[in-house]
CSV table of C-alpha atoms in Angstrom, one decimal:
chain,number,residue,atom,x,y,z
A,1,UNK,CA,0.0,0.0,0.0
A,2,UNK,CA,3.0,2.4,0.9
A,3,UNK,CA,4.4,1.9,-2.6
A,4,UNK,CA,6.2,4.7,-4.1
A,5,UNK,CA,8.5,4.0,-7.3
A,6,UNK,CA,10.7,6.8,-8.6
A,7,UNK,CA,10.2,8.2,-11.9
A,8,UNK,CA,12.0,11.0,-13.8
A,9,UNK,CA,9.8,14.4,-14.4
A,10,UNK,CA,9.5,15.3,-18.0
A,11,UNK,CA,7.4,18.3,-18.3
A,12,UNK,CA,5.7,20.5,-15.5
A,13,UNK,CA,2.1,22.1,-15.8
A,14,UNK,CA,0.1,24.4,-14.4
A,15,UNK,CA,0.3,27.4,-12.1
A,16,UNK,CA,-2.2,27.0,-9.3
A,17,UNK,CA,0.6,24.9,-6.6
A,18,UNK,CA,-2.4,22.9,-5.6
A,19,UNK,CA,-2.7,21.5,-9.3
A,20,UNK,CA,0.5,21.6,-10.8
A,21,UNK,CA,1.2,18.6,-12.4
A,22,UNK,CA,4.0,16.9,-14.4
A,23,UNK,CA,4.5,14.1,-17.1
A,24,UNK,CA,6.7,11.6,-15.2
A,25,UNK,CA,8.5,8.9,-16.9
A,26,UNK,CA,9.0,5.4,-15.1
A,27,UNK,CA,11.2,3.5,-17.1
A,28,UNK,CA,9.2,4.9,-19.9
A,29,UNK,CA,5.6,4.6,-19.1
A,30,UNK,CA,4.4,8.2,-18.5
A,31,UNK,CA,2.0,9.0,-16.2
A,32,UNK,CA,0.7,12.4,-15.2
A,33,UNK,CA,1.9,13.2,-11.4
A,34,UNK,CA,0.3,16.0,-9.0
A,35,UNK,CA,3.5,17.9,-8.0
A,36,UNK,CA,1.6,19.8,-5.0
A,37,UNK,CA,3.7,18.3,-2.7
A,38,UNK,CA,6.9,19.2,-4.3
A,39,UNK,CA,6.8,23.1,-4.9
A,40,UNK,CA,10.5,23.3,-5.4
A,41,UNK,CA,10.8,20.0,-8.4
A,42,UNK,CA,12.2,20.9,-11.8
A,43,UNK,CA,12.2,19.0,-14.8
A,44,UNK,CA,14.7,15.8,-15.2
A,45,UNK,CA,14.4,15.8,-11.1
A,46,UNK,CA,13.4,12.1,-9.9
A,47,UNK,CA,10.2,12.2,-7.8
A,48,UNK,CA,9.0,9.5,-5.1
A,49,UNK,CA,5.4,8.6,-6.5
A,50,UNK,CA,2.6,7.5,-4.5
A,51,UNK,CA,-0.6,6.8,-5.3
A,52,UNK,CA,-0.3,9.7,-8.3
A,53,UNK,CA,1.3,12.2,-5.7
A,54,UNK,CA,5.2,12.9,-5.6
A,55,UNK,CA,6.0,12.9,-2.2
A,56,UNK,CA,9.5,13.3,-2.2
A,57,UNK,CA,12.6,14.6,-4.5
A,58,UNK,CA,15.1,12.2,-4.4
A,59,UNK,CA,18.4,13.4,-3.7
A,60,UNK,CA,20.9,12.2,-6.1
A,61,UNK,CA,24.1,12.6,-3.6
A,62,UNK,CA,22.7,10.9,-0.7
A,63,UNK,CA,21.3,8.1,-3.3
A,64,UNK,CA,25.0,7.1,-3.6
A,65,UNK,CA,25.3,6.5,0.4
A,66,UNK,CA,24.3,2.4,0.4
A,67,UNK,CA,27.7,2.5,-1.3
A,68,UNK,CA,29.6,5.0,0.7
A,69,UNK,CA,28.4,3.1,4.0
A,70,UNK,CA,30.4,-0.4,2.8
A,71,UNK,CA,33.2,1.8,1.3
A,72,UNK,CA,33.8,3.5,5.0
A,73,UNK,CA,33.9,0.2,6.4
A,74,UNK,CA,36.2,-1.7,3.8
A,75,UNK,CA,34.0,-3.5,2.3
A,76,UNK,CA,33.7,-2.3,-0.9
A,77,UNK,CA,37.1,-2.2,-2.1
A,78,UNK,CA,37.5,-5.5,-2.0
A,79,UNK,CA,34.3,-5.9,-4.6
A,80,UNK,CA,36.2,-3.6,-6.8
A,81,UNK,CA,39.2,-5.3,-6.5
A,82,UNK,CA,37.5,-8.4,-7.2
A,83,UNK,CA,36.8,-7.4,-10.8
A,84,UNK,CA,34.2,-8.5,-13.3
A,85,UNK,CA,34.4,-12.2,-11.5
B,1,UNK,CA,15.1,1.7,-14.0
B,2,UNK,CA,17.1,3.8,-12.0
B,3,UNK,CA,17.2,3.9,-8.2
B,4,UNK,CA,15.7,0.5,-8.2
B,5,UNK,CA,17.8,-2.0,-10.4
B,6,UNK,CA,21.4,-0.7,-8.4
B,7,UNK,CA,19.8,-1.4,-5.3
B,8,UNK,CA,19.1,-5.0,-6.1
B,9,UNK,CA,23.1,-5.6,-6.6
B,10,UNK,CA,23.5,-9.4,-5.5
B,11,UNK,CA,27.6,-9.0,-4.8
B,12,UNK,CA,26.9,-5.5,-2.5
B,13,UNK,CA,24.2,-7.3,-0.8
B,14,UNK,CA,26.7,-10.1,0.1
B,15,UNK,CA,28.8,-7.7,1.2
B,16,UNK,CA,26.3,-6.1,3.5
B,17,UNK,CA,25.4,-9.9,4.6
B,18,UNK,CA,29.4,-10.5,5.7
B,19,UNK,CA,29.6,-6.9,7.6
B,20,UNK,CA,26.7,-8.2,9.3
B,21,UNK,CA,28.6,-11.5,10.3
B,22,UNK,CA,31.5,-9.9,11.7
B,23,UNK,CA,29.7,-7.6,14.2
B,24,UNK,CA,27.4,-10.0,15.4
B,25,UNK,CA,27.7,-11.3,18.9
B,26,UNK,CA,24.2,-12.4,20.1
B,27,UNK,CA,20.9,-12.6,19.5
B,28,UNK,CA,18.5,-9.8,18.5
B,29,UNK,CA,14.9,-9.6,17.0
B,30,UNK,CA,14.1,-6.7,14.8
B,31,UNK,CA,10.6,-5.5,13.1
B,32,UNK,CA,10.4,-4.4,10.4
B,33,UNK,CA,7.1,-2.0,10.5
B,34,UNK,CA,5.9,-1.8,6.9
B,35,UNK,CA,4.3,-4.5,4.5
B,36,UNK,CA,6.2,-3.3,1.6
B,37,UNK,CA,9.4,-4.3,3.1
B,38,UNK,CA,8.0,-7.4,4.3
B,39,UNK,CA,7.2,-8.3,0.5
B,40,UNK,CA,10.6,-7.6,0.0
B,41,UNK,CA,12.4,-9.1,2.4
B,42,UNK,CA,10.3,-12.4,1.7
B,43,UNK,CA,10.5,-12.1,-2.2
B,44,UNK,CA,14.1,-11.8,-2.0
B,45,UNK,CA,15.5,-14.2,0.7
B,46,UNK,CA,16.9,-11.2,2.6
B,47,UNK,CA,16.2,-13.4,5.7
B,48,UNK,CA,18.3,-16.1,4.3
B,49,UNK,CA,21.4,-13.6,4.0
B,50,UNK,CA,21.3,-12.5,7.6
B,51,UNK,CA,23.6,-14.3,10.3
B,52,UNK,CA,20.8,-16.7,12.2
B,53,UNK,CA,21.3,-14.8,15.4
B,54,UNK,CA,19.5,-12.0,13.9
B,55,UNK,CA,15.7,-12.7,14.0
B,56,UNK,CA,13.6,-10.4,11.5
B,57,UNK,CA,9.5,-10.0,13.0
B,58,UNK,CA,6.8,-8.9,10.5
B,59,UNK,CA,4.8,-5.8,12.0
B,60,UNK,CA,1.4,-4.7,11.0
B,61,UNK,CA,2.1,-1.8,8.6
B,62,UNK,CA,-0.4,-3.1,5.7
B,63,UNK,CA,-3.4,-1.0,5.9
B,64,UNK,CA,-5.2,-3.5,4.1
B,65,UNK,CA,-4.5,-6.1,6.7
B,66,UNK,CA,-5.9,-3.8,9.6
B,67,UNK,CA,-8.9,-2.6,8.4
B,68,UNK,CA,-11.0,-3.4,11.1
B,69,UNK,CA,-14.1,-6.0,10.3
B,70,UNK,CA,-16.7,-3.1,10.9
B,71,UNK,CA,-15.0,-0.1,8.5
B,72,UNK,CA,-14.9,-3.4,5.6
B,73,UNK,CA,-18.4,-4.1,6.7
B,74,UNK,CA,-19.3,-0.7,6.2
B,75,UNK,CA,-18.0,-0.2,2.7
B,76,UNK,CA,-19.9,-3.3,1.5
B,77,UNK,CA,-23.0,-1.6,3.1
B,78,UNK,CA,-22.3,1.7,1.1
B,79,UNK,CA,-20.9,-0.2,-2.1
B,80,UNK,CA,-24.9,-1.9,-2.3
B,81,UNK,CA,-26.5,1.4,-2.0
B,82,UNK,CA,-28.4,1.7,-5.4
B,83,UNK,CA,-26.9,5.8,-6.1
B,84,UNK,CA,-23.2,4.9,-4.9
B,85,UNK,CA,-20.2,4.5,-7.0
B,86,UNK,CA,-17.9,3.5,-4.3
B,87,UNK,CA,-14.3,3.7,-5.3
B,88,UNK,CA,-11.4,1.7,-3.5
B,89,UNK,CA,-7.6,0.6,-4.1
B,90,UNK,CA,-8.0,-2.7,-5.6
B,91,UNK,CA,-6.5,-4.4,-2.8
B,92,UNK,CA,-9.3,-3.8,-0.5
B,93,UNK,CA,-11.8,-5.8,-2.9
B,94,UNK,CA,-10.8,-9.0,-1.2
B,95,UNK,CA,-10.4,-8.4,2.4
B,96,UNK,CA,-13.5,-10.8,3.7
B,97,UNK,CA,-16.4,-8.7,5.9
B,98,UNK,CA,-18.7,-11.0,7.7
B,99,UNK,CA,-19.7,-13.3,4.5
B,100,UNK,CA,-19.0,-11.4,1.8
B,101,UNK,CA,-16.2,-8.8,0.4
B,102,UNK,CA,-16.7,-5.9,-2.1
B,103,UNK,CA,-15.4,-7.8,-4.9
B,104,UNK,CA,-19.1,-10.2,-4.0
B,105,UNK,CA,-21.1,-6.9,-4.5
B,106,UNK,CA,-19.3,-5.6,-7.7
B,107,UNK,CA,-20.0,-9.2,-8.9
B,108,UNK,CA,-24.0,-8.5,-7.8
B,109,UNK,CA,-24.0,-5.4,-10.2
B,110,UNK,CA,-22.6,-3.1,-7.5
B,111,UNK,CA,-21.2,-0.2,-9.1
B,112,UNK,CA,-17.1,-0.7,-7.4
B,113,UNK,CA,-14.5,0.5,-9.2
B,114,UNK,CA,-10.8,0.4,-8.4
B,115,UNK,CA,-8.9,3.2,-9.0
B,116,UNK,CA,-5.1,4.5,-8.6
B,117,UNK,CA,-5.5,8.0,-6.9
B,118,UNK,CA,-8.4,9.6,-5.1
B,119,UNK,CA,-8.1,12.4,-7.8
B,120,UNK,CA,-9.9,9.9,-10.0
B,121,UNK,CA,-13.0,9.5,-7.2
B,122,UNK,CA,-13.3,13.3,-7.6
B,123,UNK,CA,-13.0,13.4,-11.1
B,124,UNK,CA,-15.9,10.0,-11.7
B,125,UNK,CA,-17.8,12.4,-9.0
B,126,UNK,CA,-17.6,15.9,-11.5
B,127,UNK,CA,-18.8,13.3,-14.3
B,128,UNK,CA,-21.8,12.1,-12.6
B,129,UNK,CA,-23.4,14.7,-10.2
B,130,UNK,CA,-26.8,12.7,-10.2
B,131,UNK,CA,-24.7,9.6,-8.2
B,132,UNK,CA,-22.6,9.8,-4.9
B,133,UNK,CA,-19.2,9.0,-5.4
B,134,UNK,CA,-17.4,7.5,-1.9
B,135,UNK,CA,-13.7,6.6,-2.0
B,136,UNK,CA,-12.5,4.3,0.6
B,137,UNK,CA,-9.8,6.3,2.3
B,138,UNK,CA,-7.4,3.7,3.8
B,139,UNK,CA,-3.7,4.0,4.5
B,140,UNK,CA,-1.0,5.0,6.6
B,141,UNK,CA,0.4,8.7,6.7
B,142,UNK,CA,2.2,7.8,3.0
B,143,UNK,CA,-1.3,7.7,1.8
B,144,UNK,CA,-2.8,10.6,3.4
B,145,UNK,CA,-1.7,13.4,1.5
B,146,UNK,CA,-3.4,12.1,-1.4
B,147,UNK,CA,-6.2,11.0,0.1
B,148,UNK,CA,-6.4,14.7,2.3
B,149,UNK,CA,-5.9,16.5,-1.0
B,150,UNK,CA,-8.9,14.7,-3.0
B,151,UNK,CA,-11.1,16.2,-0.2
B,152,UNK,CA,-9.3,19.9,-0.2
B,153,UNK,CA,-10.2,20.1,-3.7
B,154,UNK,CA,-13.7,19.2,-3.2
B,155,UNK,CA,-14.3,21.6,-1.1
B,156,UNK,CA,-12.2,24.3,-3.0
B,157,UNK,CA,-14.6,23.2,-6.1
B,158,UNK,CA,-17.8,22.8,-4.6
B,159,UNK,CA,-18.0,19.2,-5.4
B,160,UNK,CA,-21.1,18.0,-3.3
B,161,UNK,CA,-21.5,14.5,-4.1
B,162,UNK,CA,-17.9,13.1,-3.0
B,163,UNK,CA,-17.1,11.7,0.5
B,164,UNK,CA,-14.4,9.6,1.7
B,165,UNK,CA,-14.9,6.5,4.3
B,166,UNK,CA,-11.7,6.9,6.3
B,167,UNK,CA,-9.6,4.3,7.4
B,168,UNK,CA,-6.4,5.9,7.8
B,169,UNK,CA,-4.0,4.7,10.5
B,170,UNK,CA,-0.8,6.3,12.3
B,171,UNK,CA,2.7,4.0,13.0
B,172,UNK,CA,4.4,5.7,15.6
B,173,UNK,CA,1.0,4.9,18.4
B,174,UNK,CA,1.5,1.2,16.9
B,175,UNK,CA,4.9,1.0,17.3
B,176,UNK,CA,4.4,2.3,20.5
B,177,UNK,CA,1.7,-0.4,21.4
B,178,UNK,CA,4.1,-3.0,20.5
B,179,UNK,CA,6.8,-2.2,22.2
B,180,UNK,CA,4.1,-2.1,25.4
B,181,UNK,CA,3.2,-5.4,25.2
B,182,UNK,CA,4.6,-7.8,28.2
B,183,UNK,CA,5.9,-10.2,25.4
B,184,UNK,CA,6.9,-8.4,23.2
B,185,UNK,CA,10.6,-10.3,21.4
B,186,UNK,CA,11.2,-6.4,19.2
B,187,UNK,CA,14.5,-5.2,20.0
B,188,UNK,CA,15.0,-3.0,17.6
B,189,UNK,CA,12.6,-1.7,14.2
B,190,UNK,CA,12.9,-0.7,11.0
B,191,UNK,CA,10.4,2.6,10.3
B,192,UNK,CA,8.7,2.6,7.1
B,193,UNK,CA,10.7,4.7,4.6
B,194,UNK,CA,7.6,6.0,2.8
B,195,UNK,CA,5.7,7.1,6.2
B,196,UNK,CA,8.7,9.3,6.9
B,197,UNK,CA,9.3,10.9,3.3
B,198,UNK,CA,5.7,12.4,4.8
B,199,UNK,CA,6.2,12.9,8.3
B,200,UNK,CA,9.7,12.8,8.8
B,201,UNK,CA,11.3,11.3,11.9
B,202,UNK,CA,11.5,13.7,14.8
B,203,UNK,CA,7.9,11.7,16.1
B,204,UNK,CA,10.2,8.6,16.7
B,205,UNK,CA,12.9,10.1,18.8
B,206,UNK,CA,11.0,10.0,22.1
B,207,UNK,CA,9.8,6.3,21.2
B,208,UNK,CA,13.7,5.4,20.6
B,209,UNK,CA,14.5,7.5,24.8
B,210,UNK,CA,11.5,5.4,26.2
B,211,UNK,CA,11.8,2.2,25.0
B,212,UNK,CA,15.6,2.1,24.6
B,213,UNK,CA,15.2,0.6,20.9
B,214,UNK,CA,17.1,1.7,18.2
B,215,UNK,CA,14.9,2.5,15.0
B,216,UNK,CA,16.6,3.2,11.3
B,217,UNK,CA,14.0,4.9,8.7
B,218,UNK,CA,14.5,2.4,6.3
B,219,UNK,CA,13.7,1.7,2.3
B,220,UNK,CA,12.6,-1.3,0.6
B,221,UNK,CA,14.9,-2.4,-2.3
B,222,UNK,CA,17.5,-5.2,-0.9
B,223,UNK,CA,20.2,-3.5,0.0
B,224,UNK,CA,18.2,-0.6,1.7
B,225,UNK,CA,17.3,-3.3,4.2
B,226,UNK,CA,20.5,-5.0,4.1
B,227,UNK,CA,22.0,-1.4,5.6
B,228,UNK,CA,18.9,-0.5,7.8
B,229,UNK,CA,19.3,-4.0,9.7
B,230,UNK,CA,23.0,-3.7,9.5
B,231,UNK,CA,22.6,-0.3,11.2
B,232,UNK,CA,20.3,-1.4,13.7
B,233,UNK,CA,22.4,-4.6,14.8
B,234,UNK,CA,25.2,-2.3,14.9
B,235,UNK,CA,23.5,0.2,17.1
B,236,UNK,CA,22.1,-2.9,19.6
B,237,UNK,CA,25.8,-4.4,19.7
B,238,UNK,CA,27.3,-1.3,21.1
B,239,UNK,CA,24.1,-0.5,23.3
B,240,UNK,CA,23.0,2.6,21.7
B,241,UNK,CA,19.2,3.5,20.7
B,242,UNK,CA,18.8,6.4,18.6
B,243,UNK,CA,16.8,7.4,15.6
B,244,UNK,CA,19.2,6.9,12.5
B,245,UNK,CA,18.2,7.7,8.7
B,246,UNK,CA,19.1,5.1,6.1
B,247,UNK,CA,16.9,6.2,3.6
B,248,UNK,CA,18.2,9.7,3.1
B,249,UNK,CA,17.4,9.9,-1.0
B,250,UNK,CA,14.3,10.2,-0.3
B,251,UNK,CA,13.5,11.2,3.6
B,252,UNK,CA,14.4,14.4,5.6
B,253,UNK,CA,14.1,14.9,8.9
B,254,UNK,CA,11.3,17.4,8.6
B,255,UNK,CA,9.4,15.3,6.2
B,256,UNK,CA,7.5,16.7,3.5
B,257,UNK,CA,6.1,20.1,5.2
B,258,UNK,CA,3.5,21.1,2.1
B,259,UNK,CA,2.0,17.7,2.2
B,260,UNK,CA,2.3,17.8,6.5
B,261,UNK,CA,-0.2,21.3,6.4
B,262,UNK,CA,-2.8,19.6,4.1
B,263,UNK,CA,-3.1,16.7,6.4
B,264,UNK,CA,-3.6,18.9,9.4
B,265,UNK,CA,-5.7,21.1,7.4
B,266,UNK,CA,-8.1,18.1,6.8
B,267,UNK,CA,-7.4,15.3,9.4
B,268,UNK,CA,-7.3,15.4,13.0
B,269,UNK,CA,-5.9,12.4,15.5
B,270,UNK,CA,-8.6,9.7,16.6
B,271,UNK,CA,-8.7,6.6,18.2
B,272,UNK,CA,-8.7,4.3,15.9
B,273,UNK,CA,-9.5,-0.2,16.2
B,274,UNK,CA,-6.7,-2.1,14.5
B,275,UNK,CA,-7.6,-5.8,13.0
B,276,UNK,CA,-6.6,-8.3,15.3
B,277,UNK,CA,-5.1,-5.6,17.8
B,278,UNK,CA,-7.7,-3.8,19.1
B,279,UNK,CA,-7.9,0.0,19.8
B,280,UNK,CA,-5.3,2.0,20.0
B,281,UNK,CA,-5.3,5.2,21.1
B,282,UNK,CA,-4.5,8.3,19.0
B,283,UNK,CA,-3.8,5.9,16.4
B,284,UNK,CA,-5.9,7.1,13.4
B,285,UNK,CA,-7.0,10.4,11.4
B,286,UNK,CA,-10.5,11.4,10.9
B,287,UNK,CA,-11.9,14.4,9.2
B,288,UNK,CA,-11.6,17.7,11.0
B,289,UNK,CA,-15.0,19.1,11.9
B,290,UNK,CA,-14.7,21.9,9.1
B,291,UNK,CA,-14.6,19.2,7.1
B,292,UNK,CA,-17.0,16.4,8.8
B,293,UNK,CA,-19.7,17.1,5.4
B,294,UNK,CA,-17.1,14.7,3.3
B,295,UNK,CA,-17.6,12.2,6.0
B,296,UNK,CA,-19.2,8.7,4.3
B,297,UNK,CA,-20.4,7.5,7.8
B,298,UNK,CA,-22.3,10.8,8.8
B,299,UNK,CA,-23.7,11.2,5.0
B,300,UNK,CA,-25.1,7.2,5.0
B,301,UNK,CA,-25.6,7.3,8.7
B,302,UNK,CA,-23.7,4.2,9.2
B,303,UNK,CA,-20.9,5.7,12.0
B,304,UNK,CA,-21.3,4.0,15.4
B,305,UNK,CA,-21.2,0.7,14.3
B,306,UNK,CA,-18.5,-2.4,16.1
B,307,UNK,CA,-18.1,-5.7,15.0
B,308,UNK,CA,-16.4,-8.4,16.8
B,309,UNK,CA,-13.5,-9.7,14.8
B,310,UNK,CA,-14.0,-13.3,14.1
B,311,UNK,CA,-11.5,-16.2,16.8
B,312,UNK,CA,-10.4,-18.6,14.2
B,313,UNK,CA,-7.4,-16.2,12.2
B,314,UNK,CA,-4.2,-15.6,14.1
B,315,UNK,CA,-3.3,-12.3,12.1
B,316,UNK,CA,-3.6,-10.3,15.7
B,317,UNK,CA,-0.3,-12.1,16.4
B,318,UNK,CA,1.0,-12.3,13.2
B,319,UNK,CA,0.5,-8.3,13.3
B,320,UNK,CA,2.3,-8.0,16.4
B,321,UNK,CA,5.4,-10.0,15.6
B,322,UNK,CA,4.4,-12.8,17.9
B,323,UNK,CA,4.0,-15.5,15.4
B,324,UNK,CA,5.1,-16.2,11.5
B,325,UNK,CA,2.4,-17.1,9.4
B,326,UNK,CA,3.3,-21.2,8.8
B,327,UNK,CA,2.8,-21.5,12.6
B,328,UNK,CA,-0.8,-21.3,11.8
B,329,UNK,CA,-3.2,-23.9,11.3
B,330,UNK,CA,-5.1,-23.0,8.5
B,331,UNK,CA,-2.0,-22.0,6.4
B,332,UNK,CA,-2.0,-22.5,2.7
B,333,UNK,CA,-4.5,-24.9,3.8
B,334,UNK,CA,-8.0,-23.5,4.7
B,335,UNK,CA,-6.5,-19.9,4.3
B,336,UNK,CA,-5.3,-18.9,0.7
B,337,UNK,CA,-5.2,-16.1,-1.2
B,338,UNK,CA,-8.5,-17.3,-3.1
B,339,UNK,CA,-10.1,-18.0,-0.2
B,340,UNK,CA,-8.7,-15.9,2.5
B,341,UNK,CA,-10.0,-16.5,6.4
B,342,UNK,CA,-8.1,-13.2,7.4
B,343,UNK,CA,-6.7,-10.1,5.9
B,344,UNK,CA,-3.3,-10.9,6.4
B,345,UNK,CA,-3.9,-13.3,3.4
B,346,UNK,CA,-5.1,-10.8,1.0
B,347,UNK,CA,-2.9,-7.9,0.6
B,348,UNK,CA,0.3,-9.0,-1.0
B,349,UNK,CA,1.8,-6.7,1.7
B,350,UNK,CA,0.3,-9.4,4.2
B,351,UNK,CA,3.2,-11.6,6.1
B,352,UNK,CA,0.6,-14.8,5.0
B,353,UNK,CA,0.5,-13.3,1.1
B,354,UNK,CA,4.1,-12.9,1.0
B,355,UNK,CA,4.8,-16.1,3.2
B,356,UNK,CA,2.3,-18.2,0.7
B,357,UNK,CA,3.4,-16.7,-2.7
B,358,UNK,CA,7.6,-16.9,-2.2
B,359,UNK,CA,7.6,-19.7,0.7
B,360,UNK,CA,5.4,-22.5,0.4
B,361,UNK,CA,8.4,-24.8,-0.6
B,362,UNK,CA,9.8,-24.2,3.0
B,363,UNK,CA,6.7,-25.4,5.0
């Protein structure tokens, strides 16, 4: 029920905040997305989609951070040591 | 697609499996509070990567499977009504009432239509102003923006014959009544990623001081969970219990303040009955009073109602971590997803659903 799957805004419509809406692509099924909820989202931004609302902007930096977390530990560099095995 | 398919990375989640491993040194139960990671957690062995002293617990966030008897019992009332179009997430279609479910009164010729947003309720409302549309309003705080929103705009437009049956419930007051149970095993939780990119996470801070459990905001790919356990064992083994983010693509501590002022703008805090927990207080929104002519049960005059929930389905303890779903009786047996004895069965955010459909070969 909490389902939310990112998708990548391709257009923005609308003045009124309380119904501006965007064409989002998710992996290339476009839907059209109320953006209410995210005032400040610009077009090629990835929005958190629920139930035909973005809820959240997903920050592209901190997206990295599953990967930073091993990598402070050690982890990591021995996957990218291991090569292509 | 991106920010899903990198999170599924078999070798990383090894990785995150082996970390796990090291710091390890006892045994710990953790929750993880949302369906959506249950599903998974169960579709993708997660389980089956994590060291056996760490014990993961199914909790009861899956709206679908709370839903108490009498709110289900209430929709099939309203979805007969000759002039209703009664709109509902399709998952709710199945949840069984006392001998039928909505999907039996759509079959009847009941006008029941399953839709994606609540925008679409108010939009099948503006197309037929001789009918009453009523969308069934369920979810947790992920879903009530939407939900809140459908019913700002009806106001804002004058849209008369729209009102919501609300079923929303709160996790923080069932986290709470968990943890407050005398046998309770939950050490340690994961919060629902989604509910926080919402509400944020300050809400869980005194929870973590109280109880002295550490709670990570998780996500719900693989290796989100992978980290959020990894962060939570960690925090148990040095006997800390904090509120940490592991989810920060998506959640800030703040939450999402636009959608926040909606919800307060059209929901106010109730007591609200949870399936096969009972009532808990402050658990639940309900329209404000501004509001109240949106209200299905006061428009129908069905509010007041209770129903006893029926003996024979275990989902109360399967809801509160107490039990996994193949230590019932009825199992894959007289409980299926075709013919369902609780809700826990129907959702495919339900620990029975997820249990039947990915681990039937284990039981």
């Amino acid at each position: 029920m909490c389902l939310a799957v990112p998708g990548k805004i391709l257009s923005i419509e609308g003045s009124d905040p309380l119904f501006r809406s965007g064409r989002v692509s998710f992996g290339g099924i476009i839907k059209n997305i109320n953006l209410a909820y995210v005032p400040e989202a610009k077009v090629d931004d990835y929005v958190l989609v629920h139930v035909g609302f973005a809820i959240s902007i997903i920050d592209e930096a901190e997206a990295m951070q599953v990967f930073e977390y091993l990598r402070q530990m050690g982890e990591l560099a021995e996957l990218e040591e291991g090569g292509t095995q | 697609m991106k920010f899903i398919d990198e999170y599924r990375d078999e070798r990383t989640a090894q990785l995150y499996s082996r970390a796990l491993s090291r710091i390890v040194t006892r045994p710990w139960t953790i929750m993880e509070v949302c369906g959506g990671q249950t599903h998974s957690i169960v579709k993708f062995g997660i389980d089956e990567l994590l060291p056996s002293a760490v014990t993961l617990v199914h909790g009861p966030g899956c709206p679908v499977c709370v839903t108490p008897l009498e709110l289900i019992e209430k929709a099939i009332e309203l979805a007969s009504m000759q002039n209703v179009i009664f709109c509902s997430f399709g998952d709710m279609l199945r949840v069984p009432g006392e001998s039928k479910d909505l999907l039996s009164v759509k079959a009847a010729g009941g006008d029941v239509r399953i839709l994606y947003s609540p925008l679409d309720a108010l939009k099948i409302a503006t197309e037929n102003p001789e009918r009453e549309v009523v969308f069934f309003a369920v979810g947790f705080e992920t879903t009530a923006p939407a939900n809140a929103m459908a019913v700002y705009q009806a106001k804002r437009q004058g849209i008369r014959n729209f009102s919501i049956l609300v079923s929303h419930v709160l996790v923080p007051p069932a986290m709470e009544a968990i943890l407050s149970f005398p046998d309770t095993k939950v050490q340690g939780f994961l919060a629902a990623g989604h509910v926080c990119a919402v509400m944020g996470y300050v809400e869980y801070e005194p929870i973590a001081d109280k109880y002295k459990v550490p709670i990570v905001v998780t996500g719900f790919e693989p290796l989100d969970i992978l980290q959020g356990i990894y962060m939570c064992v960690r925090q148990l083994e040095e006997g800390r219990a904090k509120v940490e983010n592991q989810y920060s693509r998506s959640v800030r501590k703040e939450g999402n303040l636009p959608a926040r002022k909606i919800i307060s703008e059209i929901f106010r805090v109730v007591p609200r009955k949870w399936r096969g927990v009972g009532e808990i207080p402050q658990s639940g929104l309900g329209l404000q009073e501004a509001y109240a002519e949106f209200d299905a049960e006061l428009r129908f005059g069905v509010a007041g109602r209770t129903i006893d929930e029926p003996a024979e389905c275990i989902s109360g303890l399967i809801l509160q971590g107490l039990k996994k779903p193949h230590e019932c009786s009825a199992f894959g047996t007289r409980c299926t997803p075709e013919h369902p004895l609780g809700a826990t069965m129907v959702s495919s955010e339900g620990a029975c659903a997820a249990y039947y459909h990915y681990r039937r070969r284990n039981n």
